[in-house]
GROMACS .gro file of N, CA and C in nm:
model
  288
    1MET      N    1   0.084  -0.117   0.000
    1MET     CA    2   0.000   0.000   0.000
    1MET      C    3   0.089   0.124   0.000
    2MET      N    4   0.045   0.227  -0.069
    2MET     CA    5   0.126   0.350  -0.080
    2MET      C    6   0.103   0.440   0.041
    3GLY      N    7   0.210   0.503   0.086
    3GLY     CA    8   0.198   0.603   0.189
    3GLY      C    9   0.154   0.734   0.129
    4ALA      N   10   0.103   0.823   0.212
    4ALA     CA   11   0.052   0.951   0.163
    4ALA      C   12   0.162   1.037   0.103
    5SER      N   13   0.285   1.018   0.147
    5SER     CA   14   0.394   1.104   0.098
    5SER      C   15   0.457   1.051  -0.030
    6GLN      N   16   0.419   0.932  -0.075
    6GLN     CA   17   0.477   0.876  -0.196
    6GLN      C   18   0.407   0.932  -0.319
    7THR      N   19   0.485   0.956  -0.422
    7THR     CA   20   0.428   0.997  -0.550
    7THR      C   21   0.432   0.877  -0.643
    8VAL      N   22   0.328   0.865  -0.721
    8VAL     CA   23   0.320   0.753  -0.813
    8VAL      C   24   0.369   0.798  -0.949
    9ASP      N   25   0.457   0.718  -1.007
    9ASP     CA   26   0.504   0.747  -1.141
    9ASP      C   27   0.422   0.662  -1.237
   10ARG      N   28   0.329   0.725  -1.307
   10ARG     CA   29   0.238   0.651  -1.394
   10ARG      C   30   0.311   0.580  -1.507
   11TYR      N   31   0.432   0.622  -1.538
   11TYR     CA   32   0.507   0.555  -1.644
   11TYR      C   33   0.563   0.421  -1.598
   12ILE      N   34   0.566   0.400  -1.468
   12ILE     CA   35   0.612   0.272  -1.414
   12ILE      C   36   0.492   0.181  -1.387
   13SER      N   37   0.389   0.236  -1.322
   13SER     CA   38   0.274   0.155  -1.286
   13SER      C   39   0.154   0.244  -1.258
   14PHE      N   40   0.036   0.193  -1.290
   14PHE     CA   41  -0.088   0.261  -1.253
   14PHE      C   42  -0.140   0.209  -1.119
   15GLU      N   43  -0.061   0.122  -1.054
   15GLU     CA   44  -0.102   0.066  -0.926
   15GLU      C   45  -0.121   0.178  -0.825
   16GLY      N   46  -0.232   0.173  -0.755
   16GLY     CA   47  -0.260   0.273  -0.654
   16GLY      C   48  -0.325   0.399  -0.708
   17ILE      N   49  -0.342   0.407  -0.839
   17ILE     CA   50  -0.409   0.522  -0.899
   17ILE      C   51  -0.542   0.471  -0.953
   18ASP      N   52  -0.651   0.514  -0.895
   18ASP     CA   53  -0.783   0.469  -0.940
   18ASP      C   54  -0.834   0.565  -1.046
   19CYS      N   55  -0.777   0.554  -1.164
   19CYS     CA   56  -0.808   0.646  -1.273
   19CYS      C   57  -0.954   0.638  -1.315
   20ASP      N   58  -1.007   0.518  -1.328
   20ASP     CA   59  -1.145   0.504  -1.374
   20ASP      C   60  -1.243   0.567  -1.276
   21GLN      N   61  -1.226   0.538  -1.148
   21GLN     CA   62  -1.317   0.593  -1.047
   21GLN      C   63  -1.307   0.744  -1.042
   22ARG      N   64  -1.188   0.797  -1.051
   22ARG     CA   65  -1.170   0.942  -1.046
   22ARG      C   66  -1.227   1.009  -1.170
   23ALA      N   67  -1.215   0.945  -1.286
   23ALA     CA   68  -1.273   0.999  -1.409
   23ALA      C   69  -1.426   0.997  -1.399
   24GLN      N   70  -1.482   0.891  -1.342
   24GLN     CA   71  -1.626   0.884  -1.323
   24GLN      C   72  -1.672   0.996  -1.229
   25GLN      N   73  -1.595   1.023  -1.126
   25GLN     CA   74  -1.626   1.131  -1.033
   25GLN      C   75  -1.625   1.265  -1.105
   26LEU      N   76  -1.527   1.288  -1.191
   26LEU     CA   77  -1.517   1.414  -1.264
   26LEU      C   78  -1.635   1.430  -1.359
   27VAL      N   79  -1.672   1.325  -1.430
   27VAL     CA   80  -1.785   1.333  -1.522
   27VAL      C   81  -1.914   1.360  -1.444
   28ALA      N   82  -1.928   1.302  -1.326
   28ALA     CA   83  -2.045   1.332  -1.241
   28ALA      C   84  -2.046   1.480  -1.204
   29MET      N   85  -1.930   1.536  -1.177
   29MET     CA   86  -1.921   1.680  -1.146
   29MET      C   87  -1.960   1.763  -1.267
   30VAL      N   88  -1.921   1.719  -1.386
   30VAL     CA   89  -1.957   1.790  -1.509
   30VAL      C   90  -2.108   1.786  -1.527
   31ARG      N   91  -2.168   1.669  -1.510
   31ARG     CA   92  -2.313   1.657  -1.525
   31ARG      C   93  -2.386   1.748  -1.426
   32HIS      N   94  -2.338   1.752  -1.304
   32HIS     CA   95  -2.398   1.838  -1.202
   32HIS      C   96  -2.383   1.986  -1.241
   33ARG      N   97  -2.266   2.022  -1.287
   33ARG     CA   98  -2.239   2.162  -1.324
   33ARG      C   99  -2.325   2.207  -1.441
   34ILE      N  100  -2.337   2.124  -1.544
   34ILE     CA  101  -2.418   2.166  -1.659
   34ILE      C  102  -2.566   2.169  -1.623
   35ALA      N  103  -2.609   2.086  -1.529
   35ALA     CA  104  -2.747   2.092  -1.482
   35ALA      C  105  -2.772   2.225  -1.411
   36GLU      N  106  -2.674   2.270  -1.334
   36GLU     CA  107  -2.685   2.400  -1.266
   36GLU      C  108  -2.689   2.515  -1.366
   37LEU      N  109  -2.607   2.506  -1.471
   37LEU     CA  110  -2.600   2.613  -1.571
   37LEU      C  111  -2.729   2.623  -1.652
   38GLY      N  112  -2.791   2.512  -1.679
   38GLY     CA  113  -2.915   2.511  -1.755
   38GLY      C  114  -2.893   2.523  -1.904
   39GLU      N  115  -3.002   2.524  -1.978
   39GLU     CA  116  -2.996   2.521  -2.123
   39GLU      C  117  -2.945   2.650  -2.186
   40GLY      N  118  -2.940   2.758  -2.113
   40GLY     CA  119  -2.894   2.885  -2.168
   40GLY      C  120  -2.743   2.895  -2.185
   41SER      N  121  -2.670   2.799  -2.132
   41SER     CA  122  -2.524   2.804  -2.137
   41SER      C  123  -2.471   2.729  -2.258
   42GLN      N  124  -2.370   2.787  -2.322
   42GLN     CA  125  -2.304   2.718  -2.433
   42GLN      C  126  -2.241   2.587  -2.387
   43TRP      N  127  -2.194   2.583  -2.263
   43TRP     CA  128  -2.129   2.463  -2.212
   43TRP      C  129  -2.227   2.349  -2.194
   44THR      N  130  -2.351   2.380  -2.159
   44THR     CA  131  -2.450   2.274  -2.142
   44THR      C  132  -2.469   2.197  -2.272
   45GLY      N  133  -2.495   2.269  -2.379
   45GLY     CA  134  -2.514   2.204  -2.509
   45GLY      C  135  -2.391   2.128  -2.553
   46TYR      N  136  -2.275   2.189  -2.532
   46TYR     CA  137  -2.149   2.125  -2.572
   46TYR      C  138  -2.130   1.992  -2.500
   47PHE      N  139  -2.140   1.995  -2.367
   47PHE     CA  140  -2.112   1.874  -2.291
   47PHE      C  141  -2.223   1.770  -2.302
   48VAL      N  142  -2.347   1.811  -2.315
   48VAL     CA  143  -2.455   1.714  -2.337
   48VAL      C  144  -2.427   1.637  -2.466
   49THR      N  145  -2.390   1.709  -2.571
   49THR     CA  146  -2.359   1.646  -2.699
   49THR      C  147  -2.238   1.555  -2.689
   50LYS      N  148  -2.130   1.604  -2.630
   50LYS     CA  149  -2.006   1.526  -2.622
   50LYS      C  150  -2.021   1.402  -2.533
   51LEU      N  151  -2.095   1.416  -2.424
   51LEU     CA  152  -2.118   1.300  -2.337
   51LEU      C  153  -2.201   1.194  -2.409
   52ALA      N  154  -2.302   1.237  -2.483
   52ALA     CA  155  -2.386   1.143  -2.559
   52ALA      C  156  -2.303   1.073  -2.667
   53GLU      N  157  -2.219   1.149  -2.736
   53GLU     CA  158  -2.134   1.090  -2.839
   53GLU      C  159  -2.038   0.987  -2.780
   54ALA      N  160  -1.980   1.020  -2.666
   54ALA     CA  161  -1.886   0.927  -2.601
   54ALA      C  162  -1.958   0.798  -2.562
   55GLU      N  163  -2.078   0.812  -2.510
   55GLU     CA  164  -2.156   0.694  -2.471
   55GLU      C  165  -2.191   0.609  -2.593
   56GLN      N  166  -2.233   0.673  -2.701
   56GLN     CA  167  -2.267   0.600  -2.824
   56GLN      C  168  -2.147   0.525  -2.880
   57ARG      N  169  -2.031   0.582  -2.866
   57ARG     CA  170  -1.908   0.520  -2.918
   57ARG      C  171  -1.849   0.416  -2.823
   58GLY      N  172  -1.906   0.404  -2.705
   58GLY     CA  173  -1.855   0.308  -2.608
   58GLY      C  174  -1.728   0.354  -2.539
   59GLN      N  175  -1.705   0.485  -2.537
   59GLN     CA  176  -1.585   0.539  -2.473
   59GLN      C  177  -1.611   0.558  -2.323
   60ASP      N  178  -1.513   0.524  -2.243
   60ASP     CA  179  -1.531   0.539  -2.099
   60ASP      C  180  -1.503   0.682  -2.054
   61GLU      N  181  -1.523   0.707  -1.926
   61GLU     CA  182  -1.509   0.841  -1.872
   61GLU      C  183  -1.366   0.892  -1.881
   62LEU      N  184  -1.269   0.804  -1.862
   62LEU     CA  185  -1.129   0.846  -1.869
   62LEU      C  186  -1.095   0.893  -2.010
   63PHE      N  187  -1.143   0.824  -2.110
   63PHE     CA  188  -1.121   0.867  -2.248
   63PHE      C  189  -1.187   1.003  -2.271
   64PHE      N  190  -1.308   1.019  -2.218
   64PHE     CA  191  -1.380   1.146  -2.231
   64PHE      C  192  -1.299   1.260  -2.170
   65VAL      N  193  -1.251   1.239  -2.049
   65VAL     CA  194  -1.173   1.344  -1.980
   65VAL      C  195  -1.049   1.379  -2.061
   66GLY      N  196  -0.975   1.279  -2.105
   66GLY     CA  197  -0.854   1.304  -2.183
   66GLY      C  198  -0.881   1.376  -2.313
   67SER      N  199  -0.998   1.356  -2.369
   67SER     CA  200  -1.034   1.418  -2.497
   67SER      C  201  -1.082   1.562  -2.484
   68HIS      N  202  -1.120   1.602  -2.363
   68HIS     CA  203  -1.183   1.733  -2.346
   68HIS      C  204  -1.120   1.815  -2.233
   69VAL      N  205  -0.992   1.797  -2.211
   69VAL     CA  206  -0.924   1.863  -2.100
   69VAL      C  207  -0.942   2.015  -2.104
   70ASN      N  208  -0.919   2.077  -2.217
   70ASN     CA  209  -0.927   2.223  -2.224
   70ASN      C  210  -1.069   2.274  -2.201
   71ALA      N  211  -1.167   2.208  -2.259
   71ALA     CA  212  -1.307   2.249  -2.238
   71ALA      C  213  -1.347   2.229  -2.092
   72LEU      N  214  -1.300   2.121  -2.032
   72LEU     CA  215  -1.330   2.096  -1.890
   72LEU      C  216  -1.267   2.204  -1.802
   73ARG      N  217  -1.146   2.244  -1.835
   73ARG     CA  218  -1.082   2.353  -1.760
   73ARG      C  219  -1.167   2.480  -1.765
   74GLU      N  220  -1.215   2.512  -1.885
   74GLU     CA  221  -1.299   2.631  -1.903
   74GLU      C  222  -1.428   2.620  -1.821
   75LEU      N  223  -1.488   2.503  -1.823
   75LEU     CA  224  -1.611   2.482  -1.746
   75LEU      C  225  -1.587   2.506  -1.598
   76PHE      N  226  -1.481   2.449  -1.544
   76PHE     CA  227  -1.453   2.464  -1.402
   76PHE      C  228  -1.403   2.605  -1.368
   77ALA      N  229  -1.351   2.676  -1.465
   77ALA     CA  230  -1.304   2.813  -1.442
   77ALA      C  231  -1.420   2.912  -1.430
   78LEU      N  232  -1.538   2.874  -1.478
   78LEU     CA  233  -1.652   2.966  -1.474
   78LEU      C  234  -1.677   3.021  -1.335
   79ASP      N  235  -1.666   2.935  -1.236
   79ASP     CA  236  -1.690   2.981  -1.098
   79ASP      C  237  -1.577   2.938  -1.005
   80ASP      N  238  -1.457   2.932  -1.062
   80ASP     CA  239  -1.338   2.897  -0.984
   80ASP      C  240  -1.358   2.769  -0.902
   81ASP      N  241  -1.405   2.665  -0.967
   81ASP     CA  242  -1.428   2.536  -0.902
   81ASP      C  243  -1.294   2.469  -0.877
   82GLU      N  244  -1.239   2.492  -0.759
   82GLU     CA  245  -1.107   2.438  -0.725
   82GLU      C  246  -1.107   2.286  -0.720
   83GLN      N  247  -1.212   2.228  -0.666
   83GLN     CA  248  -1.219   2.082  -0.656
   83GLN      C  249  -1.219   2.019  -0.796
   84GLY      N  250  -1.297   2.075  -0.887
   84GLY     CA  251  -1.301   2.024  -1.023
   84GLY      C  252  -1.168   2.041  -1.093
   85ASN      N  253  -1.108   2.158  -1.076
   85ASN     CA  254  -0.977   2.183  -1.139
   85ASN      C  255  -0.869   2.092  -1.084
   86GLU      N  256  -0.868   2.071  -0.953
   86GLU     CA  257  -0.766   1.984  -0.892
   86GLU      C  258  -0.781   1.839  -0.939
   87LEU      N  259  -0.905   1.792  -0.945
   87LEU     CA  260  -0.927   1.655  -0.990
   87LEU      C  261  -0.889   1.641  -1.137
   88LEU      N  262  -0.925   1.739  -1.218
   88LEU     CA  263  -0.888   1.736  -1.360
   88LEU      C  264  -0.737   1.735  -1.377
   89GLU      N  265  -0.669   1.821  -1.303
   89GLU     CA  266  -0.523   1.827  -1.312
   89GLU      C  267  -0.459   1.694  -1.271
   90ALA      N  268  -0.510   1.635  -1.164
   90ALA     CA  269  -0.456   1.507  -1.118
   90ALA      C  270  -0.480   1.397  -1.222
   91LEU      N  271  -0.598   1.395  -1.280
   91LEU     CA  272  -0.628   1.296  -1.383
   91LEU      C  273  -0.538   1.314  -1.504
   92GLU      N  274  -0.523   1.437  -1.546
   92GLU     CA  275  -0.439   1.463  -1.663
   92GLU      C  276  -0.294   1.421  -1.637
   93GLU      N  277  -0.245   1.454  -1.520
   93GLU     CA  278  -0.105   1.425  -1.486
   93GLU      C  279  -0.080   1.275  -1.462
   94GLU      N  280  -0.172   1.212  -1.391
   94GLU     CA  281  -0.147   1.075  -1.347
   94GLU      C  282  -0.209   0.967  -1.436
   95CYS      N  283  -0.310   1.003  -1.515
   95CYS     CA  284  -0.387   0.899  -1.584
   95CYS      C  285  -0.395   0.913  -1.736
   96CYS      N  286  -0.381   1.033  -1.787
   96CYS     CA  287  -0.401   1.053  -1.931
   96CYS      C  288  -0.270   1.051  -2.007
   0.00000   0.00000   0.00000
């Protein structure tokens, strides 16, 4: 088991990095955020479409996150969502 002070080098092993669960958590945050924004937001239409396309193609949440990093950053920047930004940064660094 990894200690809290250890850093994981994803190029050696993904052991101890729950990329899938964290990507699912981020996508849940996106769904919640676009629901809050409502249909008047450009981001709502964008992410509703992209999430539906990813589902139709059989792409998982981690693939979705890796494919839309910049748009996700913009979404979380709307209201300085630190939790969303931190999770996105960790996923990008450790999993994508």
